[in-house]
Short mmCIF file of C-alpha atoms in Angstrom, two decimals:
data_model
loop_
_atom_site.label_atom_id
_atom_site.label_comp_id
_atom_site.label_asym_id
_atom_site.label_seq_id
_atom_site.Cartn_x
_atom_site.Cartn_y
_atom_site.Cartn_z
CA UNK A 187 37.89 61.44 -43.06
CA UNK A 188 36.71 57.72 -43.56
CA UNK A 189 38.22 56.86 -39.75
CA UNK A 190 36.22 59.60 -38.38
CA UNK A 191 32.55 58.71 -40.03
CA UNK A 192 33.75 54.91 -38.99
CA UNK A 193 34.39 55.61 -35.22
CA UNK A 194 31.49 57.93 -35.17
CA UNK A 195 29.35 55.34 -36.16
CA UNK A 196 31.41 52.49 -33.82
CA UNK A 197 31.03 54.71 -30.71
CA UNK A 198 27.47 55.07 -31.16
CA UNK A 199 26.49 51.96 -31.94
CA UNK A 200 28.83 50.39 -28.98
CA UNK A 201 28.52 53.50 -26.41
CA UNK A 202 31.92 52.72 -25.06
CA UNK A 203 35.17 52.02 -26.84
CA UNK A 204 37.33 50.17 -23.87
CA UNK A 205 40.53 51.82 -24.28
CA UNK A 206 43.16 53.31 -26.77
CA UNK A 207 44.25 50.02 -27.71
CA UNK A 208 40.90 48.72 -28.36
CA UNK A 209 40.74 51.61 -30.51
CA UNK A 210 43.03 50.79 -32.45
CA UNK A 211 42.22 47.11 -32.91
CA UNK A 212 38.55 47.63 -33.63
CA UNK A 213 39.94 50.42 -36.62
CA UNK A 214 42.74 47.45 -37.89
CA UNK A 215 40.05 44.70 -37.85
CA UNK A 216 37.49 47.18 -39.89
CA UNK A 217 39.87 48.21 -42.73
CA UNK A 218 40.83 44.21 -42.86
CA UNK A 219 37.20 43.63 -43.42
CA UNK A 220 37.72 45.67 -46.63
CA UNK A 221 36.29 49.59 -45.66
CA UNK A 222 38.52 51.75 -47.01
CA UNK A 223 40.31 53.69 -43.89
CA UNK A 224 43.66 55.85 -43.41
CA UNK A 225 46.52 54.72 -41.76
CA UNK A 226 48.95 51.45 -42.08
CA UNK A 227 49.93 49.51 -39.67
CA UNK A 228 53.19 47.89 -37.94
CA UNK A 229 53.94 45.19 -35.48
CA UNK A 230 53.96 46.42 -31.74
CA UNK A 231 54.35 45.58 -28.60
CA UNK A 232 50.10 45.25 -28.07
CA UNK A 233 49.81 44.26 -31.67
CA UNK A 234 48.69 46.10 -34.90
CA UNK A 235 49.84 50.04 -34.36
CA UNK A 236 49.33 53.00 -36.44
CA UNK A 237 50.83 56.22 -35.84
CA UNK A 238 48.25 57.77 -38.50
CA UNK A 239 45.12 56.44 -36.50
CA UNK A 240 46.92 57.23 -33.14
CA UNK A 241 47.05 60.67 -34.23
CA UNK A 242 43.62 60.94 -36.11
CA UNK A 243 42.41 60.00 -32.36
CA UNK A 244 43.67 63.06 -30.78
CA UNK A 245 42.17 64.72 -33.43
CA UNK A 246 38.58 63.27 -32.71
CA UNK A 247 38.95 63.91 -29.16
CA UNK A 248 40.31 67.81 -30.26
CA UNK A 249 37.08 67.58 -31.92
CA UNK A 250 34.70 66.29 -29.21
CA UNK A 251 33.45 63.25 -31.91
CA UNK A 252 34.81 61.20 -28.70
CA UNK A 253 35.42 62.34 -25.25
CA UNK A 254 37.79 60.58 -22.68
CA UNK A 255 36.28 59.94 -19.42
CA UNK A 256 38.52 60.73 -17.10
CA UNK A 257 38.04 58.47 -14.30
CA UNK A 258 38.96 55.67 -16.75
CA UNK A 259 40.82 54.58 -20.26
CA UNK A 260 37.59 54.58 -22.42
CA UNK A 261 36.27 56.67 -24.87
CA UNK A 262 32.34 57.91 -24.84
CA UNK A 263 30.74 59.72 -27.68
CA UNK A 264 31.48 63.25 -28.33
CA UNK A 265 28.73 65.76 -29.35
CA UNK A 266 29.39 65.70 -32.85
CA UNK A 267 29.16 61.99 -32.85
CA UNK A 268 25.72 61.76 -34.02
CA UNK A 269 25.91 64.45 -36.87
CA UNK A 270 28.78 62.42 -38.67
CA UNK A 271 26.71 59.70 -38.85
CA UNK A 272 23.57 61.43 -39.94
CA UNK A 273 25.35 63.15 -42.64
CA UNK A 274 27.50 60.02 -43.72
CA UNK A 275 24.53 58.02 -44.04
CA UNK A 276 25.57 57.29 -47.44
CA UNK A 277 29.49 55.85 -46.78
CA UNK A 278 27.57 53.98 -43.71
CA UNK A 279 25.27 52.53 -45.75
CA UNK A 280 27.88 50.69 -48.44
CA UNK A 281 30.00 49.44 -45.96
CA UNK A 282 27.04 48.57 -43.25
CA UNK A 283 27.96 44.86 -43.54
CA UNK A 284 31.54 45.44 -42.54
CA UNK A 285 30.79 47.59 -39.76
CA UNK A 286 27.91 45.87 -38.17
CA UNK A 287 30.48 42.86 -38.37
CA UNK A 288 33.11 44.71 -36.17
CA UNK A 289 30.21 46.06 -34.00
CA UNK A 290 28.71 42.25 -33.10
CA UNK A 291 32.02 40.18 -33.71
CA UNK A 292 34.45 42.55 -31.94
CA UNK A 293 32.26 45.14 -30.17
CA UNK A 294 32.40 43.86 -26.92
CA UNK A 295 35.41 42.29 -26.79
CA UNK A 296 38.26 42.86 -24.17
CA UNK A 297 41.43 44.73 -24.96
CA UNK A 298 43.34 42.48 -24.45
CA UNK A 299 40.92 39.80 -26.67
CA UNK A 300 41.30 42.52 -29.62
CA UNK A 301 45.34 42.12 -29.03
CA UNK A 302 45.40 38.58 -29.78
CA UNK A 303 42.94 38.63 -32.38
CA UNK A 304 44.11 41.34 -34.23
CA UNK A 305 47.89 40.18 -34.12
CA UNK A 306 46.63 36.60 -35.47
CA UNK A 307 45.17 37.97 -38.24
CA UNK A 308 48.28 40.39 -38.42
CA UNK A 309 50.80 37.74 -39.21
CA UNK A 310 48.31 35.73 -40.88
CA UNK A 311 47.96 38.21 -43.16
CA UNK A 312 51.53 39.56 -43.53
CA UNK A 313 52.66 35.19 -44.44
CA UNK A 314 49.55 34.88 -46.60
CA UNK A 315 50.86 38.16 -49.00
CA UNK A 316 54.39 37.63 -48.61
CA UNK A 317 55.18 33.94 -48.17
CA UNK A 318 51.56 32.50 -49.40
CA UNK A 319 51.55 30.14 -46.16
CA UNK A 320 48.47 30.15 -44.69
CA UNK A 321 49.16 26.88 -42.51
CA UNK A 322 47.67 27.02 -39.02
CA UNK A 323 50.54 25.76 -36.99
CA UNK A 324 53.08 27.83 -38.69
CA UNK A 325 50.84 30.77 -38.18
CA UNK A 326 50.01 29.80 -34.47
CA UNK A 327 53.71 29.04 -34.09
CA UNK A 328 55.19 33.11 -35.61
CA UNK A 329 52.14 34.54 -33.20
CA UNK A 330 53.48 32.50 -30.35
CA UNK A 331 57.13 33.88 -30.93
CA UNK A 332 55.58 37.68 -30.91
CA UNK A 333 53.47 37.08 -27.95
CA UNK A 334 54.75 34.45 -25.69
CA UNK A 335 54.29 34.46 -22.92
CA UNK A 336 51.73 37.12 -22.74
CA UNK A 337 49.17 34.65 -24.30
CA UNK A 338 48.75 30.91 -24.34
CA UNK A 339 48.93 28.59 -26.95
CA UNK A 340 45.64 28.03 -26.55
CA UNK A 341 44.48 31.34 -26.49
CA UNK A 342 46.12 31.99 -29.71
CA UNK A 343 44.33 28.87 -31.28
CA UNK A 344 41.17 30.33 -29.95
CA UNK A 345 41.95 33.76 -31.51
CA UNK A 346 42.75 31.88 -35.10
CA UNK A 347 39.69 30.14 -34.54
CA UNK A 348 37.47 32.58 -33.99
CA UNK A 349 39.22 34.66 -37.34
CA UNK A 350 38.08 31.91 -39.32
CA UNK A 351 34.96 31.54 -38.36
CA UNK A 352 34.33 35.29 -39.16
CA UNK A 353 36.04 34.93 -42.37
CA UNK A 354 39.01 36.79 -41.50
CA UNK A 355 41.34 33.64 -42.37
CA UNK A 356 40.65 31.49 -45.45
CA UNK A 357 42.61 28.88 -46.31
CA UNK A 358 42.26 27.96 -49.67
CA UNK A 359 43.62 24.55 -51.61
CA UNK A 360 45.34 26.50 -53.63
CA UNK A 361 47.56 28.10 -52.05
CA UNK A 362 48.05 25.80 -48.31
CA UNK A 363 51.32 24.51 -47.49
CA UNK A 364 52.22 22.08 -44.99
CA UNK A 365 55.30 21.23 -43.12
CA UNK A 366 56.66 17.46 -43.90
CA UNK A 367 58.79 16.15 -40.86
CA UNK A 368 61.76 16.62 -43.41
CA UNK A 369 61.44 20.09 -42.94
CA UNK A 370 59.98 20.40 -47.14
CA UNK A 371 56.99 22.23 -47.66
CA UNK A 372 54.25 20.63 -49.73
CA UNK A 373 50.60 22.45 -51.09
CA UNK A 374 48.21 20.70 -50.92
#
């Protein structure tokens, strides 16, 4: 129920949500900014994927929250759009923060921008939980392996970049490791 009252509000706020992977990026990115939302993800070919969100999709369109235009790949509010979001004012309200951060950080973006992004912080996130490595150029260099040569080095530097400047990476003392030429890690 949360992913509906969340793309409710996202389409219209935004007006236009680019395409079904933008979709899916822009609901990834929102639930890693801490609102509680259905669905976990896996590694796929255009990044985060989740079968659960894919699905609750066809369900909003079933429901006209969203409509597909059909003369292109986006998504346009539905007419029940605006009722979820008038009578989820309250769930809006305690995560407004969050969402208004997806609407002006992410909003906007390109698919393909919300690919890269949204598989940095991906494998960011997977090392940082399961390895505790949050080094940039180890990150950079797992992100290059998944999505050479789709993307550049330097758009995937870009893409950490900008994660870290929204908060979406931290690196903390505690728990930063760097490579030594030896091939040892060290925290620093």
């Amino acid at each position: 129920m949360n992913t509906s009252i969340v793309t409710a509000y996202l389409i219209d706020s935004l007006g236009v949500i680019k395409s079904r992977k933008a979709y899916q990026k822009l609901i990834y990115l929102t639930k890693a900014l801490g609102v509680p939302l259905e669905g976990s993800y896996k590694m796929y070919y255009y990044g985060p994927y989740s079968d659960e969100i894919a699905k609750e999709l066809d369900y909003m369109l079933s429901r006209d929250i969203l409509r597909d235009q059909s003369d292109s790949y986006c998504f346009i509010s539905g007419s029940k759009a605006k009722s979820i979001v008038e009578e989820n004012q309250e769930f809006i309200k305690k995560y407004q923060s969050e969402l208004d951060k997806v609407i002006n950080s992410f909003g906007k973006l390109e698919p393909m921008q919300l690919e890269i992004i949204a598989t940095t912080h991906f494998i960011y996130n997977n090392l940082k939980h399961l390895y505790n490595i949050t080094d940039k150029s180890i990150i950079i260099d797992k992100v290059k392996k998944a999505k050479s040569p789709k993307f550049s080095e330097e758009q995937i530097i870009e893409a950490y970049d900008f994660l870290k400047k929204e908060g979406l990476i931290v690196r903390t003392e505690e728990n930063h490791c760097t490579r030594k030429a030896d091939g040892s890690s060290t925290f620093i």
